[in-house]
């Protein structure tokens, strides 16, 4: 009697469009799987492309190269190992998001994705045609003699998100899980490229557990990991038993190879993340690290103001890149408090990063001199405040250009939402690291980072494991842009707890002012925040990419018109 089948879950971090490099990464993991006695390996959705390939899929030459790399993968596959991986299939009927079975004899398409997401950041109907029927495969247990087989139900990412009654299930006329019921599958496999969102790892497991119970079969879920542009894929691949209980859990935010033996129901999990702040920290570090690495940057630069936002971004940058690859500029104006300068210097010292001070008072005077004849007087009010921000942005861009740093924007989601930010000033940069965190969430993550709960993560990132990183001086300071004497954010905005609650309803829940008024909202505040949100759209359209960590970020999934009524 043959021994039970061992299956490898390959959790890789691909570079989008690097067909050769991604093929080599998969092949390396396949060799490890074969050495561990596995007969089947699973790799994520569109594994050779990396997800999302977007309009790269529209280039015929790249599709031809994709198929060549798929054949090379078949040629290099260790004997006795079969591989299921996500691929694109181009044909006369259009292109499909598909699964290929690869072995020493070559490769063939065995499944096509049936549900094509077209919401938020997804636009798969632009590229793919949906699969027409339930997808299953009889896999020989002994590839050499083809004696005995397992029937595998095959699904791709969104195909899993239709289970009735499960949190997050999207429903619809097509139900790929129900369509598998008549075929009596022994295992359900889902190959995914599912980007991170807060609460989403738990939702995935609920969806998979519901599918396991519907089909009375274990579920093997393989997810991509790594940052690709604004999206962060958190990995967290897993195996569930037929009753929905966990059998194997791969780590989040890291590449991994997990091995599960068919019929093995014992819990054999890697450590999981239960703390939402720890989970958020890990994915933001991963997203920043990969954005820099995959875009060819070896170092990062940011403006350090002594405030909470730039302090948190500095910590994330050091965790992602190391202190020797992070540089900061302090850019004080005559309105900058001595405390803010001292706090920024102390933070830079604690992080071990180079920080240079470049005062902008002389530049401000030069702008006043140049503009007075044109304006009939020196710039004043918001114009004068924005000039300070733009002078800082210009200096930061100059150093970033000269020294080839990735400039990090330090604005948060609250500011981007209401336009409390300056075009060509503090919005300058190649990446908005915390642009999907409301101000209250910035404070929450910063407080966690300074707590004992963060010791392990800080140590793993090369940060001091004990003692404050951000410090009470910054955490307890009233938020201020310091663009005029004694300025506070509260001069222009509601307190952030109130503001963020309204913004979350508008942005993430898509609520209307009428709905908020019906819930008892203050009419003047509801209308004011609504107008601020709408009027700032032109700024957001020109903002740097925002690392996405919620269900609705200001990025490719936010498609509001700039000029609009209603």
Coordinates of C-alpha atoms in Angstrom, one line a residue:
X1 CA 0.0 0.0 0.0
X2 CA 1.4 3.4 -0.9
X3 CA 2.1 5.9 1.8
X4 CA -0.3 8.9 2.3
X5 CA 0.2 11.8 -0.1
X6 CA 2.2 14.7 1.3
X7 CA 1.3 18.1 -0.1
X8 CA 3.5 21.2 -0.1
X9 CA 2.0 24.7 0.2
X10 CA 4.3 27.2 -1.5
X11 CA 3.9 30.7 -0.1
X12 CA 6.1 32.9 -2.4
X13 CA 6.7 36.6 -2.7
X14 CA 6.7 37.3 -6.4
X15 CA 7.8 40.4 -8.4
X16 CA 5.0 41.3 -10.8
X17 CA 6.0 40.6 -14.4
X18 CA 9.3 38.9 -13.5
X19 CA 8.3 35.6 -15.2
X20 CA 11.8 34.1 -15.1
X21 CA 12.5 35.1 -11.5
X22 CA 9.2 33.9 -10.2
X23 CA 9.6 30.6 -12.1
X24 CA 13.0 30.1 -10.4
X25 CA 11.5 30.8 -7.0
X26 CA 8.7 28.3 -7.5
X27 CA 11.2 25.7 -8.9
X28 CA 13.4 26.1 -5.8
X29 CA 10.5 25.5 -3.5
X30 CA 9.4 22.5 -5.6
X31 CA 12.9 20.9 -5.1
X32 CA 12.5 21.4 -1.3
X33 CA 9.1 19.8 -1.4
X34 CA 10.3 16.8 -3.4
X35 CA 13.2 16.4 -0.9
X36 CA 10.7 16.3 1.9
X37 CA 8.8 13.5 0.2
X38 CA 5.9 15.5 -1.2
X39 CA 4.0 14.2 -4.2
X40 CA 2.0 17.4 -4.9
X41 CA 2.9 21.1 -4.5
X42 CA 0.5 24.1 -4.6
X43 CA 1.5 27.6 -5.7
X44 CA -0.7 30.8 -5.6
X45 CA -3.0 32.4 -8.2
X46 CA -1.1 33.7 -11.2
X47 CA 2.1 32.6 -9.6
X48 CA 4.4 33.1 -12.5
X49 CA 3.0 36.6 -13.2
X50 CA 2.7 37.8 -9.6
X51 CA -0.5 39.5 -8.6
X52 CA -1.9 41.8 -9.9
X53 CA -0.2 41.9 -13.3
X54 CA -2.8 44.4 -14.6
X55 CA -2.2 45.6 -18.2
X56 CA 0.9 43.4 -18.5
X57 CA -1.7 40.8 -19.4
X58 CA -2.5 42.7 -22.5
X59 CA 1.0 42.2 -24.0
X60 CA 1.0 39.1 -26.3
X61 CA 4.8 38.8 -26.1
X62 CA 4.6 38.5 -22.3
X63 CA 1.9 35.8 -22.5
X64 CA 4.1 33.9 -24.9
X65 CA 7.0 34.2 -22.5
X66 CA 4.7 33.1 -19.6
X67 CA 4.0 29.9 -21.5
X68 CA 7.7 29.3 -22.2
X69 CA 8.5 29.7 -18.5
X70 CA 5.7 27.3 -17.7
X71 CA 7.3 24.7 -19.9
X72 CA 10.7 25.4 -18.4
X73 CA 9.1 24.8 -15.0
X74 CA 7.7 21.4 -16.2
X75 CA 11.2 20.5 -17.6
X76 CA 12.9 21.3 -14.3
X77 CA 10.3 19.7 -12.0
X78 CA 11.7 16.9 -9.8
X79 CA 10.6 13.4 -10.7
X80 CA 7.6 12.2 -8.8
X81 CA 6.3 15.7 -7.9
X82 CA 3.2 17.3 -9.5
X83 CA 2.5 21.0 -9.2
X84 CA -0.8 22.9 -9.3
X85 CA -0.2 26.7 -9.8
X86 CA -2.2 29.7 -10.9
X87 CA -1.5 30.7 -14.6
X88 CA -3.1 32.8 -17.3
X89 CA -4.5 30.9 -20.3
X90 CA -4.8 32.8 -23.6
X91 CA -6.9 31.3 -26.4
X92 CA -9.4 32.0 -29.1
X93 CA -12.2 32.4 -26.5
X94 CA -10.3 35.0 -24.6
X95 CA -8.0 34.9 -21.6
X96 CA -8.7 32.9 -18.4
X97 CA -7.4 33.1 -14.9
X98 CA -6.6 29.4 -14.6
X99 CA -4.8 26.5 -12.8
X100 CA -2.3 24.4 -14.6
X101 CA -1.2 20.9 -13.6
X102 CA 2.6 20.6 -14.2
X103 CA 4.6 17.4 -14.1
X104 CA 7.5 15.9 -16.0
X105 CA 5.4 15.3 -19.0
X106 CA 4.5 19.0 -19.5
X107 CA 1.5 21.1 -18.4
X108 CA -2.2 21.4 -19.0
X109 CA -5.0 23.6 -17.9
X110 CA -7.2 21.9 -15.3
X111 CA -9.4 24.7 -13.9
X112 CA -10.6 28.2 -14.8
X113 CA -11.6 30.9 -12.3
X114 CA -15.4 31.3 -12.3
X115 CA -15.9 34.4 -10.2
X116 CA -14.0 37.4 -11.5
X117 CA -13.9 40.2 -8.9
X118 CA -14.6 43.7 -10.2
X119 CA -14.7 45.7 -7.0
X120 CA -12.3 47.8 -4.9
X121 CA -8.8 47.2 -6.3
X122 CA -9.9 44.3 -8.5
X123 CA -10.7 44.6 -12.2
X124 CA -10.4 41.1 -13.5
X125 CA -13.2 41.4 -16.0
X126 CA -11.0 43.8 -17.9
X127 CA -8.6 40.8 -18.6
X128 CA -10.4 37.5 -18.2
X129 CA -13.4 35.5 -19.2
X130 CA -15.1 33.5 -16.4
X131 CA -14.9 29.7 -16.3
X132 CA -18.1 27.9 -17.2
X133 CA -18.2 24.8 -15.1
X134 CA -17.2 23.2 -11.8
X135 CA -13.5 22.4 -11.7
X136 CA -12.2 19.1 -10.3
X137 CA -9.3 16.8 -11.0
X138 CA -8.6 13.1 -10.3
X139 CA -5.0 13.0 -9.1
X140 CA -3.2 9.6 -9.2
X141 CA -1.7 8.8 -5.8
X142 CA 1.2 7.1 -7.6
X143 CA 2.1 9.2 -10.6
X144 CA 4.3 6.3 -12.0
X145 CA 1.7 3.6 -12.0
X146 CA -1.5 5.7 -11.8
X147 CA -3.0 3.3 -9.2
X148 CA -5.6 5.0 -7.0
X149 CA -6.5 8.7 -7.0
X150 CA -7.7 11.6 -5.0
X151 CA -10.5 13.8 -6.4
X152 CA -9.5 17.5 -6.0
X153 CA -12.0 20.4 -6.1
X154 CA -10.2 23.3 -7.7
X155 CA -11.0 26.9 -7.0
X156 CA -9.2 30.2 -7.4
X157 CA -9.4 33.0 -4.8
X158 CA -12.9 34.7 -5.3
X159 CA -14.5 31.3 -6.0
X160 CA -14.3 30.6 -2.3
X161 CA -16.1 33.9 -1.3
X162 CA -19.7 32.8 -1.9
X163 CA -20.4 30.5 1.0
X164 CA -23.9 31.3 2.4
X165 CA -23.9 32.5 6.0
X166 CA -20.1 33.0 6.3
X167 CA -18.9 36.5 7.2
X168 CA -17.8 38.4 4.1
X169 CA -19.5 36.0 1.7
X170 CA -20.5 37.9 -1.4
X171 CA -23.2 35.5 -2.8
X172 CA -24.3 35.6 -6.4
X173 CA -25.9 33.4 -9.0
X174 CA -22.8 31.2 -9.4
X175 CA -21.7 29.1 -6.5
X176 CA -18.5 27.2 -7.3
X177 CA -18.6 25.4 -3.9
X178 CA -22.2 24.1 -4.4
X179 CA -21.4 23.1 -7.9
X180 CA -18.7 20.7 -6.6
X181 CA -21.1 18.8 -4.3
X182 CA -22.2 16.2 -6.9
X183 CA -18.6 15.2 -7.6
X184 CA -17.7 14.0 -4.1
X185 CA -14.3 15.7 -3.9
X186 CA -11.8 14.5 -1.4
X187 CA -10.0 17.8 -1.0
X188 CA -10.9 21.4 -1.8
X189 CA -7.9 23.5 -3.1
X190 CA -8.0 27.3 -3.3
X191 CA -5.1 29.1 -5.0
X192 CA -5.2 32.8 -4.0
X193 CA -3.7 36.2 -4.3
X194 CA -5.7 37.9 -1.6
X195 CA -4.4 41.2 -0.4
X196 CA -4.4 42.2 3.2
X197 CA -7.2 44.1 4.9
X198 CA -7.8 44.5 8.6
X199 CA -9.9 41.5 9.7
X200 CA -9.5 39.8 6.4
X201 CA -7.3 36.9 7.6
X202 CA -10.1 35.8 9.9
X203 CA -12.7 36.2 7.2
X204 CA -10.7 33.9 4.9
X205 CA -10.7 31.2 7.5
X206 CA -14.4 31.6 8.1
X207 CA -15.1 31.3 4.3
X208 CA -12.9 28.2 4.0
X209 CA -14.3 26.6 7.2
X210 CA -17.8 27.0 5.8
X211 CA -16.8 25.4 2.5
X212 CA -15.1 22.5 4.3
X213 CA -18.3 21.8 6.2
X214 CA -20.5 22.1 3.0
X215 CA -18.3 19.6 1.1
X216 CA -17.3 17.5 4.2
X217 CA -13.7 17.7 3.1
X218 CA -10.4 19.4 4.1
X219 CA -9.5 22.7 2.5
X220 CA -6.0 23.7 1.4
X221 CA -5.7 27.5 1.0
X222 CA -2.5 28.9 -0.6
X223 CA -2.0 32.7 -0.6
X224 CA 0.6 34.9 -2.1
X225 CA 2.8 37.0 0.3
X226 CA 4.6 40.3 -0.2
X227 CA 4.0 43.9 -1.2
X228 CA 3.2 44.8 -4.8
X229 CA 2.7 48.6 -5.3
X230 CA -0.1 49.7 -2.9
X231 CA -1.2 46.1 -2.1
X232 CA 0.2 44.0 0.7
X233 CA -0.3 40.2 0.5
X234 CA -0.1 38.8 4.0
X235 CA 0.3 35.1 3.2
X236 CA -1.1 33.1 6.1
X237 CA -1.8 30.0 4.0
X238 CA -3.5 27.2 5.8
X239 CA -5.1 23.8 5.8
X240 CA -8.5 23.1 7.5
X241 CA -9.9 19.8 8.5
X242 CA -13.3 18.7 7.1
X243 CA -15.0 20.1 10.2
X244 CA -13.4 23.5 9.7
X245 CA -10.8 23.2 12.4
X246 CA -7.2 24.2 11.7
X247 CA -4.7 21.5 10.6
X248 CA -1.8 23.7 9.4
X249 CA -1.1 27.4 9.5
X250 CA 1.7 29.2 7.7
X251 CA 3.1 32.4 9.0
X252 CA 2.0 35.8 7.9
X253 CA 4.1 38.4 6.2
X254 CA 6.9 35.9 5.3
X255 CA 7.7 33.4 2.6
X256 CA 7.2 29.8 3.7
X257 CA 6.9 26.2 2.7
X258 CA 4.3 24.2 4.6
X259 CA 3.8 20.4 4.3
X260 CA 0.6 18.6 5.1
X261 CA -0.1 14.9 4.9
X262 CA -3.5 13.8 3.6
X263 CA -5.5 12.4 6.4
X264 CA -3.5 14.2 9.1
X265 CA -5.9 16.1 11.3
X266 CA -3.4 17.1 14.0
X267 CA -2.8 20.8 14.7
X268 CA 0.6 21.7 13.5
X269 CA 0.5 25.4 13.3
X270 CA 3.2 28.0 13.1
X271 CA 2.8 31.0 15.4
X272 CA -0.1 33.2 14.4
X273 CA -0.8 36.8 15.0
X274 CA -3.7 37.5 17.3
X275 CA -3.0 41.2 18.2
X276 CA -4.5 43.5 15.4
X277 CA -1.8 46.1 16.1
X278 CA 0.9 43.5 15.7
X279 CA -0.7 42.2 12.5
X280 CA -0.9 45.8 11.1
X281 CA 2.7 46.6 12.0
X282 CA 4.0 43.4 10.3
X283 CA 2.1 44.0 7.1
X284 CA 3.1 47.7 6.9
X285 CA 6.8 46.8 7.4
X286 CA 6.5 44.2 4.7
X287 CA 4.7 46.6 2.3
X288 CA 7.3 49.3 2.8
X289 CA 10.3 46.9 2.5
X290 CA 9.0 45.3 -0.7
X291 CA 8.0 48.6 -2.3
X292 CA 11.5 49.9 -1.8
X293 CA 13.2 46.7 -2.9
X294 CA 11.0 46.0 -5.9
X295 CA 11.2 49.6 -7.1
X296 CA 15.0 49.5 -6.9
X297 CA 15.5 51.8 -3.8
X298 CA 18.2 50.9 -1.3
X299 CA 17.4 53.7 1.2
X300 CA 14.6 56.0 2.3
X301 CA 14.3 59.7 3.3
X302 CA 11.6 61.5 5.3
X303 CA 11.0 64.8 7.0
X304 CA 11.0 64.5 10.7
X305 CA 8.9 67.1 12.5
X306 CA 8.7 65.9 16.1
X307 CA 5.0 64.9 15.5
X308 CA 3.4 61.5 15.8
X309 CA 3.0 60.8 12.0
X310 CA 6.6 61.2 11.0
X311 CA 7.7 59.4 14.1
X312 CA 5.7 56.3 13.3
X313 CA 6.9 56.4 9.6
X314 CA 10.5 56.7 10.8
X315 CA 10.0 53.6 13.0
X316 CA 8.5 51.6 10.1
X317 CA 11.3 52.7 7.8
X318 CA 14.0 51.5 10.2
X319 CA 12.2 48.3 10.8
X320 CA 11.8 47.7 7.0
X321 CA 15.2 48.9 5.8
X322 CA 17.6 49.2 8.8
X323 CA 18.9 52.4 10.4
X324 CA 21.8 52.7 8.0
X325 CA 19.4 53.0 5.1
X326 CA 17.1 55.7 6.5
X327 CA 17.9 59.4 6.6
X328 CA 15.8 62.2 8.0
X329 CA 15.8 66.0 7.5
X330 CA 14.6 68.4 10.2
X331 CA 13.2 71.5 8.5
X332 CA 12.3 74.0 11.2
X333 CA 10.7 77.3 10.5
X334 CA 10.4 80.3 12.8
X335 CA 7.0 78.7 13.9
X336 CA 8.5 75.4 14.9
X337 CA 8.6 74.9 18.7
X338 CA 11.9 74.1 20.4
X339 CA 10.2 71.0 21.8
X340 CA 9.4 69.6 18.4
X341 CA 13.0 70.0 17.2
X342 CA 14.3 68.4 20.4
X343 CA 11.8 65.5 20.1
X344 CA 12.7 64.8 16.5
X345 CA 16.4 64.8 17.3
X346 CA 15.9 62.5 20.2
X347 CA 13.8 60.1 18.1
X348 CA 16.5 60.0 15.4
X349 CA 19.1 59.2 18.1
X350 CA 16.9 56.4 19.5
X351 CA 16.5 54.9 16.0
X352 CA 20.1 55.3 15.1
X353 CA 19.4 57.2 11.9
X354 CA 21.2 60.2 10.4
X355 CA 19.2 63.4 10.8
X356 CA 20.3 66.8 9.4
X357 CA 18.8 70.1 10.3
X358 CA 18.0 72.5 7.4
X359 CA 16.2 75.7 8.6
X360 CA 13.9 77.2 6.1
X361 CA 13.6 80.8 7.6
X362 CA 15.9 82.2 5.0
X363 CA 14.0 80.6 2.1
X364 CA 10.7 81.9 3.6
X365 CA 12.1 85.4 3.6
X366 CA 13.3 85.0 0.0
X367 CA 9.8 83.9 -1.1
X368 CA 8.3 86.9 0.7
X369 CA 10.7 89.2 -1.2
X370 CA 10.0 87.6 -4.6
X371 CA 6.3 87.5 -4.2
X372 CA 5.6 90.9 -2.6
X373 CA 5.7 92.8 -5.9
X374 CA 3.4 90.3 -7.5
X375 CA 0.9 90.0 -4.6
X376 CA 1.1 93.6 -3.5
X377 CA 2.4 92.4 -0.1
X378 CA 3.9 89.4 1.5
X379 CA 2.1 86.0 1.3
X380 CA -0.3 85.6 4.2
X381 CA -2.7 83.1 5.8
X382 CA -3.0 79.8 4.0
X383 CA -0.7 80.9 1.2
X384 CA 2.1 81.6 3.6
X385 CA 1.5 78.3 5.4
X386 CA 1.5 76.3 2.2
X387 CA 4.7 78.0 1.1
X388 CA 6.4 76.6 4.2
X389 CA 5.2 73.1 3.4
X390 CA 6.2 73.4 -0.3
X391 CA 9.7 74.6 0.7
X392 CA 10.1 71.6 2.8
X393 CA 8.8 69.3 0.1
X394 CA 11.3 70.9 -2.4
X395 CA 14.2 70.4 -0.1
X396 CA 13.2 66.8 0.6
X397 CA 12.9 66.0 -3.1
X398 CA 16.3 67.6 -3.8
X399 CA 18.0 65.3 -1.3
X400 CA 16.0 62.3 -2.5
X401 CA 17.0 63.0 -6.1
X402 CA 20.7 63.7 -5.4
X403 CA 21.2 60.6 -3.2
X404 CA 18.6 58.3 -4.8
X405 CA 16.4 57.8 -1.7
X406 CA 12.8 56.8 -1.7
X407 CA 11.0 59.8 -0.2
X408 CA 8.3 58.7 2.2
X409 CA 5.2 60.8 2.7
X410 CA 4.1 60.9 6.3
X411 CA 0.5 62.0 6.0
X412 CA -2.4 60.0 7.4
X413 CA -5.8 59.0 6.1
X414 CA -7.6 61.7 8.1
X415 CA -5.5 64.4 6.5
X416 CA -5.9 63.0 3.0
X417 CA -9.7 62.7 3.5
X418 CA -10.3 66.4 4.4
X419 CA -7.4 67.9 2.5
X420 CA -5.4 69.0 5.5
X421 CA -2.3 68.6 3.5
X422 CA -0.4 70.5 0.9
X423 CA 0.1 69.6 -2.7
X424 CA 3.8 69.6 -3.7
X425 CA 4.6 70.0 0.0
X426 CA 4.0 67.4 2.7
X427 CA 2.3 65.2 0.0
X428 CA 5.5 64.9 -1.9
X429 CA 7.0 61.4 -2.0
X430 CA 7.1 58.0 -3.6
X431 CA 5.0 56.2 -1.0
X432 CA 2.4 57.2 1.6
X433 CA 3.2 54.6 4.3
X434 CA 0.4 55.4 6.8
X435 CA -2.0 57.0 4.3
X436 CA -4.6 54.3 5.1
X437 CA -4.5 54.9 8.9
X438 CA -6.8 57.4 10.4
X439 CA -5.1 59.7 13.0
X440 CA -6.6 57.8 15.9
X441 CA -5.2 54.6 14.4
X442 CA -1.8 56.2 14.1
X443 CA -1.8 56.9 17.8
X444 CA -3.0 53.3 18.6
X445 CA -0.2 51.7 16.6
X446 CA 2.4 54.1 18.0
X447 CA 1.2 53.3 21.6
X448 CA 1.4 49.5 20.8
X449 CA 4.9 50.0 19.4
X450 CA 6.0 51.6 22.7
X451 CA 4.4 48.8 24.8
X452 CA 5.8 45.6 26.1
X453 CA 3.6 43.7 23.6
X454 CA 5.8 44.9 20.8
X455 CA 9.1 43.7 22.3
X456 CA 9.4 40.7 20.1
X457 CA 8.5 42.5 16.9
X458 CA 10.9 45.3 17.7
X459 CA 13.7 42.9 18.3
X460 CA 13.1 41.0 15.1
X461 CA 13.2 44.3 13.1
X462 CA 16.4 45.4 14.7
X463 CA 14.8 48.0 16.9
X464 CA 15.6 48.4 20.6
X465 CA 13.5 45.8 22.3
X466 CA 12.9 47.8 25.5
X467 CA 12.2 51.3 26.4
X468 CA 10.2 53.9 24.4
X469 CA 10.9 54.4 20.8
X470 CA 8.4 57.2 20.1
X471 CA 8.1 58.4 23.6
X472 CA 5.6 60.3 25.8
X473 CA 6.8 63.7 24.6
X474 CA 5.6 62.9 21.0
X475 CA 2.6 60.7 22.0
X476 CA 1.1 63.3 24.4
X477 CA 1.8 66.4 22.2
X478 CA -1.3 68.1 20.8
X479 CA -1.2 67.6 17.0
X480 CA 0.0 70.6 15.1
X481 CA 1.3 71.5 11.7
X482 CA 3.2 74.4 13.3
X483 CA 2.8 76.6 10.2
X484 CA 1.8 79.6 12.3
X485 CA 2.3 80.7 15.9
X486 CA 0.6 78.4 18.5
X487 CA -1.2 76.5 15.8
X488 CA -3.1 73.3 16.7
X489 CA -5.0 70.9 14.4
X490 CA -8.0 71.5 16.5
X491 CA -8.1 75.1 15.2
X492 CA -9.2 73.8 11.8
X493 CA -10.6 70.3 12.4
X494 CA -12.9 68.6 14.9
X495 CA -11.2 66.4 17.4
X496 CA -9.8 63.3 15.7
X497 CA -12.0 60.8 17.5
X498 CA -15.1 62.6 16.2
X499 CA -13.7 63.3 12.8
X500 CA -12.4 59.8 12.2
X501 CA -15.7 58.2 13.2
X502 CA -17.5 60.3 10.6
X503 CA -14.8 59.7 8.0
X504 CA -15.0 56.0 8.5
X505 CA -18.7 56.0 7.9
X506 CA -18.3 58.1 4.7
X507 CA -15.3 56.3 3.3
X508 CA -15.5 52.7 4.4
X509 CA -19.2 52.3 4.8
X510 CA -20.2 54.7 1.9
X511 CA -22.8 56.3 4.1
X512 CA -24.5 59.5 3.0
X513 CA -25.0 62.7 5.0
X514 CA -28.7 61.9 5.2
X515 CA -28.0 58.5 6.8
X516 CA -25.6 60.1 9.4
X517 CA -28.2 62.8 10.2
X518 CA -30.8 60.0 10.7
X519 CA -28.4 58.4 13.1
X520 CA -28.3 61.6 15.2
X521 CA -25.2 63.3 13.8
X522 CA -24.7 67.0 14.4
X523 CA -26.0 68.6 11.2
X524 CA -23.3 71.3 10.9
X525 CA -20.5 68.8 11.5
X526 CA -21.9 66.2 9.2
X527 CA -22.2 68.7 6.3
X528 CA -18.8 70.3 7.0
X529 CA -16.9 67.0 6.9
X530 CA -18.8 65.9 3.8
X531 CA -17.8 69.1 2.0
X532 CA -14.2 68.7 3.1
X533 CA -14.1 65.1 1.9
X534 CA -15.5 66.0 -1.5
X535 CA -13.4 69.1 -2.1
X536 CA -10.1 67.3 -1.4
X537 CA -10.6 64.8 -4.3
X538 CA -8.2 66.7 -6.6
X539 CA -5.5 66.5 -4.0
X540 CA -5.9 62.7 -3.5
X541 CA -5.7 62.2 -7.2
X542 CA -2.1 63.6 -7.1
X543 CA -1.0 61.8 -3.9
X544 CA 1.7 59.1 -3.9
X545 CA 0.6 55.4 -3.7
X546 CA -0.9 54.6 -0.3
X547 CA -0.2 51.3 1.4
X548 CA -3.6 49.7 1.6
X549 CA -4.6 48.1 5.0
X550 CA -8.4 48.6 5.1
X551 CA -11.3 47.7 2.9
X552 CA -11.4 51.1 1.4
X553 CA -8.1 53.0 0.9
X554 CA -7.4 56.1 -1.2
X555 CA -5.8 54.2 -4.1
X556 CA -6.9 52.3 -7.2
X557 CA -10.0 51.1 -5.4
X558 CA -11.2 54.7 -4.8
X559 CA -12.6 56.0 -8.0
X560 CA -14.5 59.1 -7.2
X561 CA -14.8 61.9 -9.8
X562 CA -13.1 65.2 -9.1
X563 CA -15.9 67.3 -10.6
X564 CA -19.2 66.0 -9.5
X565 CA -22.6 66.9 -8.1
X566 CA -24.7 65.0 -5.6

